[in-house]
Structures are given as C-alpha cells and as structure tokens.
Amino acid sequence: MARPDKAAAVAELAEQFRSSNAAVLTEYRGLTVAQLKQLRRSLGENAQYAVVKNTLTKIAANEAGITTLDDLFNGPTAVAFVTGDPVESAKGLRDFAKENPNLVIKGGVLDGKALSADEIKKLADLESREVLLSKLAGAFKAKQSQAASVFQALPSKLVRTVDALRAKQEEQGGAE
C-alpha cells in the first residue's frame, strides 16, 4: 500500500507534468548546492528545477500520459518543468552544462513529444519566440510595402501611357 506522502508527491509531480509545456531531465551528479542554485536562476522565471526520485517521477509521468521518458529515469535525476518559452530554458541548461560538465542533459518532452538530448540542444540554438515573431512581422510589413508599391505603380504607369498616347495623337493630328 502506498504511503500518503509518496502518493501526494506523485500527484504533485503528475500535475507539474500536465501543466508544463516541456520537461527536461538532467543528471546533476557532482554539482554543489550553490551550482544548483545558480542553475535554477539561469533557467528563467518560467521554469522550475526539481531534484526528484526516479520511481515516483516515472509513476507521475505515466499518470500524466508521458511514457516516452521511462528509459531516462536512472541515476540522480532532476527535472526542469517549463511553463513558458522552452527555448529560454533550453538555452539556460545548455549554457550551464557548458560551464559545468557535471550537468548532463538526458532528454525531455515538449508538448507531448519526446526529445533527445541533441534535440534539446538544437532547441536551445533557436531564437526566442519574441525574436521570431518580430522577424515574421517585419517580413509581413516588407511584403505589404512591396504590394503597395506595385499597386501605386499600376495607376502611374497607366497615366504615363495615356499621356504618351495623347501626345502621339496630337502630333499626328497637328501633322495632317
């Protein structure tokens, strides 16, 4: 029979899996408490980094409908639950892992899709959502101004053509 404290821990972890956009599993063996505190700060406001028990977390993930992470629950494991922009948190993990090789990114899940450690590193290489949206808006604005130029060119070209025809008719009419 499950102890009430373990059942509560499983329920809390399952809720964190459900409410997160992404979850990244890491191995933190060899990191000091101060380094873990620094890592939590580097993840940003929209991520929570928690050291977890593998068995309970595996049960919680399965309850939340995530079964693709089962093979990653071995050794000392911590999970970064991301509720905001996953790119920002992936960058924080990647950069921290570069400075502290004891942090190993095992893998994770993003919107229900399993991600390998390499895919998380590729996610970290993306620009943030805000930058991508501003680039998209700039591209739309450029296309609109190009379209406006084309639409303005058509009437002015028509006016020049009509003027040229009128001038040609006047020359022909005056020459007769």
JSON list of N, CA and C in Angstrom, two decimals, residues 18-77:
[
{"chain": "A", "resi": 18, "resn": "ARG", "atom": "N", "xyz": [1.59, 17.77, -16.28]},
{"chain": "A", "resi": 18, "resn": "ARG", "atom": "CA", "xyz": [0.42, 18.18, -17.06]},
{"chain": "A", "resi": 18, "resn": "ARG", "atom": "C", "xyz": [0.42, 19.68, -17.36]},
{"chain": "A", "resi": 19, "resn": "SER", "atom": "N", "xyz": [0.85, 20.48, -16.40]},
{"chain": "A", "resi": 19, "resn": "SER", "atom": "CA", "xyz": [0.76, 21.94, -16.56]},
{"chain": "A", "resi": 19, "resn": "SER", "atom": "C", "xyz": [1.98, 22.54, -17.26]},
{"chain": "A", "resi": 20, "resn": "SER", "atom": "N", "xyz": [2.98, 21.74, -17.57]},
{"chain": "A", "resi": 20, "resn": "SER", "atom": "CA", "xyz": [4.19, 22.25, -18.21]},
{"chain": "A", "resi": 20, "resn": "SER", "atom": "C", "xyz": [4.14, 22.09, -19.72]},
{"chain": "A", "resi": 21, "resn": "ASN", "atom": "N", "xyz": [4.72, 23.06, -20.43]},
{"chain": "A", "resi": 21, "resn": "ASN", "atom": "CA", "xyz": [4.88, 22.93, -21.88]},
{"chain": "A", "resi": 21, "resn": "ASN", "atom": "C", "xyz": [5.95, 21.91, -22.20]},
{"chain": "A", "resi": 22, "resn": "ALA", "atom": "N", "xyz": [6.97, 21.88, -21.34]},
{"chain": "A", "resi": 22, "resn": "ALA", "atom": "CA", "xyz": [8.11, 21.00, -21.57]},
{"chain": "A", "resi": 22, "resn": "ALA", "atom": "C", "xyz": [8.67, 20.55, -20.23]},
{"chain": "A", "resi": 23, "resn": "ALA", "atom": "N", "xyz": [9.35, 19.42, -20.28]},
{"chain": "A", "resi": 23, "resn": "ALA", "atom": "CA", "xyz": [10.08, 18.91, -19.11]},
{"chain": "A", "resi": 23, "resn": "ALA", "atom": "C", "xyz": [11.40, 18.35, -19.62]},
{"chain": "A", "resi": 24, "resn": "VAL", "atom": "N", "xyz": [12.48, 18.76, -18.97]},
{"chain": "A", "resi": 24, "resn": "VAL", "atom": "CA", "xyz": [13.81, 18.31, -19.38]},
{"chain": "A", "resi": 24, "resn": "VAL", "atom": "C", "xyz": [14.44, 17.56, -18.21]},
{"chain": "A", "resi": 25, "resn": "LEU", "atom": "N", "xyz": [14.87, 16.32, -18.47]},
{"chain": "A", "resi": 25, "resn": "LEU", "atom": "CA", "xyz": [15.51, 15.51, -17.45]},
{"chain": "A", "resi": 25, "resn": "LEU", "atom": "C", "xyz": [17.01, 15.68, -17.53]},
{"chain": "A", "resi": 26, "resn": "THR", "atom": "N", "xyz": [17.63, 15.86, -16.36]},
{"chain": "A", "resi": 26, "resn": "THR", "atom": "CA", "xyz": [19.08, 16.03, -16.30]},
{"chain": "A", "resi": 26, "resn": "THR", "atom": "C", "xyz": [19.65, 15.14, -15.21]},
{"chain": "A", "resi": 27, "resn": "GLU", "atom": "N", "xyz": [20.94, 14.90, -15.33]},
{"chain": "A", "resi": 27, "resn": "GLU", "atom": "CA", "xyz": [21.69, 14.24, -14.26]},
{"chain": "A", "resi": 27, "resn": "GLU", "atom": "C", "xyz": [22.58, 15.29, -13.65]},
{"chain": "A", "resi": 28, "resn": "TYR", "atom": "N", "xyz": [22.53, 15.44, -12.35]},
{"chain": "A", "resi": 28, "resn": "TYR", "atom": "CA", "xyz": [23.22, 16.52, -11.66]},
{"chain": "A", "resi": 28, "resn": "TYR", "atom": "C", "xyz": [24.37, 16.03, -10.78]},
{"chain": "A", "resi": 29, "resn": "ARG", "atom": "N", "xyz": [24.79, 14.78, -10.94]},
{"chain": "A", "resi": 29, "resn": "ARG", "atom": "CA", "xyz": [25.83, 14.19, -10.08]},
{"chain": "A", "resi": 29, "resn": "ARG", "atom": "C", "xyz": [27.09, 15.06, -10.08]},
{"chain": "A", "resi": 30, "resn": "GLY", "atom": "N", "xyz": [27.53, 15.43, -8.89]},
{"chain": "A", "resi": 30, "resn": "GLY", "atom": "CA", "xyz": [28.76, 16.20, -8.77]},
{"chain": "A", "resi": 30, "resn": "GLY", "atom": "C", "xyz": [28.55, 17.70, -8.66]},
{"chain": "A", "resi": 31, "resn": "LEU", "atom": "N", "xyz": [27.32, 18.18, -8.78]},
{"chain": "A", "resi": 31, "resn": "LEU", "atom": "CA", "xyz": [27.07, 19.62, -8.66]},
{"chain": "A", "resi": 31, "resn": "LEU", "atom": "C", "xyz": [26.85, 19.97, -7.19]},
{"chain": "A", "resi": 32, "resn": "THR", "atom": "N", "xyz": [27.35, 21.12, -6.80]},
{"chain": "A", "resi": 32, "resn": "THR", "atom": "CA", "xyz": [27.17, 21.59, -5.44]},
{"chain": "A", "resi": 32, "resn": "THR", "atom": "C", "xyz": [25.81, 22.27, -5.30]},
{"chain": "A", "resi": 33, "resn": "VAL", "atom": "N", "xyz": [25.42, 22.51, -4.07]},
{"chain": "A", "resi": 33, "resn": "VAL", "atom": "CA", "xyz": [24.16, 23.20, -3.82]},
{"chain": "A", "resi": 33, "resn": "VAL", "atom": "C", "xyz": [24.20, 24.60, -4.43]},
{"chain": "A", "resi": 34, "resn": "ALA", "atom": "N", "xyz": [25.34, 25.27, -4.33]},
{"chain": "A", "resi": 34, "resn": "ALA", "atom": "CA", "xyz": [25.47, 26.61, -4.91]},
{"chain": "A", "resi": 34, "resn": "ALA", "atom": "C", "xyz": [25.33, 26.56, -6.43]},
{"chain": "A", "resi": 35, "resn": "GLN", "atom": "N", "xyz": [25.88, 25.54, -7.06]},
{"chain": "A", "resi": 35, "resn": "GLN", "atom": "CA", "xyz": [25.76, 25.42, -8.51]},
{"chain": "A", "resi": 35, "resn": "GLN", "atom": "C", "xyz": [24.31, 25.13, -8.91]},
{"chain": "A", "resi": 36, "resn": "LEU", "atom": "N", "xyz": [23.61, 24.31, -8.13]},
{"chain": "A", "resi": 36, "resn": "LEU", "atom": "CA", "xyz": [22.19, 24.05, -8.42]},
{"chain": "A", "resi": 36, "resn": "LEU", "atom": "C", "xyz": [21.36, 25.33, -8.27]},
{"chain": "A", "resi": 37, "resn": "LYS", "atom": "N", "xyz": [21.71, 26.15, -7.30]},
{"chain": "A", "resi": 37, "resn": "LYS", "atom": "CA", "xyz": [21.01, 27.42, -7.12]},
{"chain": "A", "resi": 37, "resn": "LYS", "atom": "C", "xyz": [21.26, 28.33, -8.32]},
{"chain": "A", "resi": 38, "resn": "GLN", "atom": "N", "xyz": [22.50, 28.35, -8.80]},
{"chain": "A", "resi": 38, "resn": "GLN", "atom": "CA", "xyz": [22.85, 29.15, -9.99]},
{"chain": "A", "resi": 38, "resn": "GLN", "atom": "C", "xyz": [22.10, 28.62, -11.21]},
{"chain": "A", "resi": 39, "resn": "LEU", "atom": "N", "xyz": [22.00, 27.30, -11.34]},
{"chain": "A", "resi": 39, "resn": "LEU", "atom": "CA", "xyz": [21.27, 26.69, -12.46]},
{"chain": "A", "resi": 39, "resn": "LEU", "atom": "C", "xyz": [19.79, 27.10, -12.43]},
{"chain": "A", "resi": 40, "resn": "ARG", "atom": "N", "xyz": [19.19, 27.08, -11.26]},
{"chain": "A", "resi": 40, "resn": "ARG", "atom": "CA", "xyz": [17.78, 27.47, -11.15]},
{"chain": "A", "resi": 40, "resn": "ARG", "atom": "C", "xyz": [17.57, 28.91, -11.61]},
{"chain": "A", "resi": 41, "resn": "ARG", "atom": "N", "xyz": [18.52, 29.79, -11.27]},
{"chain": "A", "resi": 41, "resn": "ARG", "atom": "CA", "xyz": [18.42, 31.18, -11.71]},
{"chain": "A", "resi": 41, "resn": "ARG", "atom": "C", "xyz": [18.60, 31.30, -13.22]},
{"chain": "A", "resi": 42, "resn": "SER", "atom": "N", "xyz": [19.48, 30.49, -13.79]},
{"chain": "A", "resi": 42, "resn": "SER", "atom": "CA", "xyz": [19.76, 30.60, -15.23]},
{"chain": "A", "resi": 42, "resn": "SER", "atom": "C", "xyz": [18.60, 30.09, -16.10]},
{"chain": "A", "resi": 43, "resn": "LEU", "atom": "N", "xyz": [17.71, 29.32, -15.52]},
{"chain": "A", "resi": 43, "resn": "LEU", "atom": "CA", "xyz": [16.57, 28.78, -16.29]},
{"chain": "A", "resi": 43, "resn": "LEU", "atom": "C", "xyz": [15.50, 29.82, -16.55]},
{"chain": "A", "resi": 44, "resn": "GLY", "atom": "N", "xyz": [15.49, 30.89, -15.80]},
{"chain": "A", "resi": 44, "resn": "GLY", "atom": "CA", "xyz": [14.49, 31.92, -16.01]},
{"chain": "A", "resi": 44, "resn": "GLY", "atom": "C", "xyz": [13.30, 31.74, -15.09]},
{"chain": "A", "resi": 45, "resn": "GLU", "atom": "N", "xyz": [12.37, 32.66, -15.22]},
{"chain": "A", "resi": 45, "resn": "GLU", "atom": "CA", "xyz": [11.20, 32.70, -14.34]},
{"chain": "A", "resi": 45, "resn": "GLU", "atom": "C", "xyz": [10.19, 31.61, -14.67]},
{"chain": "A", "resi": 46, "resn": "ASN", "atom": "N", "xyz": [10.19, 31.14, -15.90]},
{"chain": "A", "resi": 46, "resn": "ASN", "atom": "CA", "xyz": [9.14, 30.22, -16.35]},
{"chain": "A", "resi": 46, "resn": "ASN", "atom": "C", "xyz": [9.54, 28.75, -16.24]},
{"chain": "A", "resi": 47, "resn": "ALA", "atom": "N", "xyz": [10.52, 28.45, -15.41]},
{"chain": "A", "resi": 47, "resn": "ALA", "atom": "CA", "xyz": [10.94, 27.06, -15.25]},
{"chain": "A", "resi": 47, "resn": "ALA", "atom": "C", "xyz": [11.19, 26.78, -13.78]},
{"chain": "A", "resi": 48, "resn": "GLN", "atom": "N", "xyz": [10.88, 25.56, -13.40]},
{"chain": "A", "resi": 48, "resn": "GLN", "atom": "CA", "xyz": [11.12, 25.12, -12.04]},
{"chain": "A", "resi": 48, "resn": "GLN", "atom": "C", "xyz": [12.00, 23.87, -12.13]},
{"chain": "A", "resi": 49, "resn": "TYR", "atom": "N", "xyz": [13.12, 23.89, -11.41]},
{"chain": "A", "resi": 49, "resn": "TYR", "atom": "CA", "xyz": [14.08, 22.79, -11.44]},
{"chain": "A", "resi": 49, "resn": "TYR", "atom": "C", "xyz": [13.97, 22.03, -10.13]},
{"chain": "A", "resi": 50, "resn": "ALA", "atom": "N", "xyz": [13.64, 20.74, -10.21]},
{"chain": "A", "resi": 50, "resn": "ALA", "atom": "CA", "xyz": [13.41, 19.95, -9.01]},
{"chain": "A", "resi": 50, "resn": "ALA", "atom": "C", "xyz": [14.19, 18.65, -9.06]},
{"chain": "A", "resi": 51, "resn": "VAL", "atom": "N", "xyz": [14.89, 18.36, -7.97]},
{"chain": "A", "resi": 51, "resn": "VAL", "atom": "CA", "xyz": [15.54, 17.06, -7.81]},
{"chain": "A", "resi": 51, "resn": "VAL", "atom": "C", "xyz": [14.44, 16.08, -7.42]},
{"chain": "A", "resi": 52, "resn": "VAL", "atom": "N", "xyz": [14.37, 14.95, -8.11]},
{"chain": "A", "resi": 52, "resn": "VAL", "atom": "CA", "xyz": [13.24, 14.03, -7.94]},
{"chain": "A", "resi": 52, "resn": "VAL", "atom": "C", "xyz": [13.72, 12.60, -7.71]},
{"chain": "A", "resi": 53, "resn": "LYS", "atom": "N", "xyz": [12.81, 11.80, -7.18]},
{"chain": "A", "resi": 53, "resn": "LYS", "atom": "CA", "xyz": [13.06, 10.36, -7.03]},
{"chain": "A", "resi": 53, "resn": "LYS", "atom": "C", "xyz": [12.58, 9.70, -8.32]},
{"chain": "A", "resi": 54, "resn": "ASN", "atom": "N", "xyz": [13.43, 8.85, -8.88]},
{"chain": "A", "resi": 54, "resn": "ASN", "atom": "CA", "xyz": [13.14, 8.24, -10.18]},
{"chain": "A", "resi": 54, "resn": "ASN", "atom": "C", "xyz": [11.83, 7.45, -10.19]},
{"chain": "A", "resi": 55, "resn": "THR", "atom": "N", "xyz": [11.63, 6.60, -9.20]},
{"chain": "A", "resi": 55, "resn": "THR", "atom": "CA", "xyz": [10.45, 5.73, -9.21]},
{"chain": "A", "resi": 55, "resn": "THR", "atom": "C", "xyz": [9.16, 6.56, -9.14]},
{"chain": "A", "resi": 56, "resn": "LEU", "atom": "N", "xyz": [9.13, 7.52, -8.23]},
{"chain": "A", "resi": 56, "resn": "LEU", "atom": "CA", "xyz": [7.93, 8.34, -8.09]},
{"chain": "A", "resi": 56, "resn": "LEU", "atom": "C", "xyz": [7.69, 9.20, -9.33]},
{"chain": "A", "resi": 57, "resn": "THR", "atom": "N", "xyz": [8.76, 9.74, -9.90]},
{"chain": "A", "resi": 57, "resn": "THR", "atom": "CA", "xyz": [8.62, 10.60, -11.08]},
{"chain": "A", "resi": 57, "resn": "THR", "atom": "C", "xyz": [8.17, 9.78, -12.29]},
{"chain": "A", "resi": 58, "resn": "LYS", "atom": "N", "xyz": [8.68, 8.58, -12.40]},
{"chain": "A", "resi": 58, "resn": "LYS", "atom": "CA", "xyz": [8.27, 7.71, -13.50]},
{"chain": "A", "resi": 58, "resn": "LYS", "atom": "C", "xyz": [6.77, 7.41, -13.40]},
{"chain": "A", "resi": 59, "resn": "ILE", "atom": "N", "xyz": [6.30, 7.12, -12.20]},
{"chain": "A", "resi": 59, "resn": "ILE", "atom": "CA", "xyz": [4.87, 6.86, -11.99]},
{"chain": "A", "resi": 59, "resn": "ILE", "atom": "C", "xyz": [4.06, 8.12, -12.32]},
{"chain": "A", "resi": 60, "resn": "ALA", "atom": "N", "xyz": [4.54, 9.27, -11.87]},
{"chain": "A", "resi": 60, "resn": "ALA", "atom": "CA", "xyz": [3.83, 10.53, -12.12]},
{"chain": "A", "resi": 60, "resn": "ALA", "atom": "C", "xyz": [3.78, 10.84, -13.61]},
{"chain": "A", "resi": 61, "resn": "ALA", "atom": "N", "xyz": [4.88, 10.64, -14.30]},
{"chain": "A", "resi": 61, "resn": "ALA", "atom": "CA", "xyz": [4.91, 10.90, -15.75]},
{"chain": "A", "resi": 61, "resn": "ALA", "atom": "C", "xyz": [3.92, 9.99, -16.47]},
{"chain": "A", "resi": 62, "resn": "ASN", "atom": "N", "xyz": [3.89, 8.72, -16.07]},
{"chain": "A", "resi": 62, "resn": "ASN", "atom": "CA", "xyz": [2.95, 7.79, -16.69]},
{"chain": "A", "resi": 62, "resn": "ASN", "atom": "C", "xyz": [1.50, 8.20, -16.40]},
{"chain": "A", "resi": 63, "resn": "GLU", "atom": "N", "xyz": [1.23, 8.68, -15.18]},
{"chain": "A", "resi": 63, "resn": "GLU", "atom": "CA", "xyz": [-0.12, 9.15, -14.86]},
{"chain": "A", "resi": 63, "resn": "GLU", "atom": "C", "xyz": [-0.50, 10.37, -15.70]},
{"chain": "A", "resi": 64, "resn": "ALA", "atom": "N", "xyz": [0.51, 11.19, -16.04]},
{"chain": "A", "resi": 64, "resn": "ALA", "atom": "CA", "xyz": [0.26, 12.38, -16.86]},
{"chain": "A", "resi": 64, "resn": "ALA", "atom": "C", "xyz": [0.20, 12.04, -18.34]},
{"chain": "A", "resi": 65, "resn": "GLY", "atom": "N", "xyz": [0.39, 10.76, -18.69]},
{"chain": "A", "resi": 65, "resn": "GLY", "atom": "CA", "xyz": [0.31, 10.34, -20.09]},
{"chain": "A", "resi": 65, "resn": "GLY", "atom": "C", "xyz": [1.63, 10.41, -20.83]},
{"chain": "A", "resi": 66, "resn": "ILE", "atom": "N", "xyz": [2.74, 10.55, -20.10]},
{"chain": "A", "resi": 66, "resn": "ILE", "atom": "CA", "xyz": [4.06, 10.63, -20.73]},
{"chain": "A", "resi": 66, "resn": "ILE", "atom": "C", "xyz": [4.81, 9.34, -20.42]},
{"chain": "A", "resi": 67, "resn": "THR", "atom": "N", "xyz": [4.91, 8.48, -21.42]},
{"chain": "A", "resi": 67, "resn": "THR", "atom": "CA", "xyz": [5.58, 7.19, -21.23]},
{"chain": "A", "resi": 67, "resn": "THR", "atom": "C", "xyz": [6.92, 7.12, -21.96]},
{"chain": "A", "resi": 68, "resn": "THR", "atom": "N", "xyz": [7.24, 8.16, -22.70]},
{"chain": "A", "resi": 68, "resn": "THR", "atom": "CA", "xyz": [8.46, 8.13, -23.52]},
{"chain": "A", "resi": 68, "resn": "THR", "atom": "C", "xyz": [9.73, 8.39, -22.72]},
{"chain": "A", "resi": 69, "resn": "LEU", "atom": "N", "xyz": [9.60, 8.80, -21.46]},
{"chain": "A", "resi": 69, "resn": "LEU", "atom": "CA", "xyz": [10.77, 9.13, -20.66]},
{"chain": "A", "resi": 69, "resn": "LEU", "atom": "C", "xyz": [11.23, 7.99, -19.76]},
{"chain": "A", "resi": 70, "resn": "ASP", "atom": "N", "xyz": [10.55, 6.86, -19.80]},
{"chain": "A", "resi": 70, "resn": "ASP", "atom": "CA", "xyz": [10.81, 5.77, -18.85]},
{"chain": "A", "resi": 70, "resn": "ASP", "atom": "C", "xyz": [12.28, 5.35, -18.82]},
{"chain": "A", "resi": 71, "resn": "ASP", "atom": "N", "xyz": [12.94, 5.32, -19.96]},
{"chain": "A", "resi": 71, "resn": "ASP", "atom": "CA", "xyz": [14.34, 4.86, -20.01]},
{"chain": "A", "resi": 71, "resn": "ASP", "atom": "C", "xyz": [15.31, 5.87, -19.40]},
{"chain": "A", "resi": 72, "resn": "LEU", "atom": "N", "xyz": [14.88, 7.10, -19.21]},
{"chain": "A", "resi": 72, "resn": "LEU", "atom": "CA", "xyz": [15.78, 8.15, -18.72]},
{"chain": "A", "resi": 72, "resn": "LEU", "atom": "C", "xyz": [15.82, 8.24, -17.19]},
{"chain": "A", "resi": 73, "resn": "PHE", "atom": "N", "xyz": [14.97, 7.51, -16.50]},
{"chain": "A", "resi": 73, "resn": "PHE", "atom": "CA", "xyz": [14.92, 7.59, -15.05]},
{"chain": "A", "resi": 73, "resn": "PHE", "atom": "C", "xyz": [15.92, 6.61, -14.43]},
{"chain": "A", "resi": 74, "resn": "ASN", "atom": "N", "xyz": [17.19, 6.97, -14.52]},
{"chain": "A", "resi": 74, "resn": "ASN", "atom": "CA", "xyz": [18.24, 6.20, -13.86]},
{"chain": "A", "resi": 74, "resn": "ASN", "atom": "C", "xyz": [19.32, 7.17, -13.39]},
{"chain": "A", "resi": 75, "resn": "GLY", "atom": "N", "xyz": [19.96, 6.85, -12.29]},
{"chain": "A", "resi": 75, "resn": "GLY", "atom": "CA", "xyz": [20.95, 7.75, -11.72]},
{"chain": "A", "resi": 75, "resn": "GLY", "atom": "C", "xyz": [20.26, 8.93, -11.06]},
{"chain": "A", "resi": 76, "resn": "PRO", "atom": "N", "xyz": [21.05, 9.84, -10.50]},
{"chain": "A", "resi": 76, "resn": "PRO", "atom": "CA", "xyz": [20.45, 11.02, -9.86]},
{"chain": "A", "resi": 76, "resn": "PRO", "atom": "C", "xyz": [19.79, 11.90, -10.93]},
{"chain": "A", "resi": 77, "resn": "THR", "atom": "N", "xyz": [18.50, 12.13, -10.77]},
{"chain": "A", "resi": 77, "resn": "THR", "atom": "CA", "xyz": [17.73, 12.83, -11.79]},
{"chain": "A", "resi": 77, "resn": "THR", "atom": "C", "xyz": [17.08, 14.09, -11.22]}
]
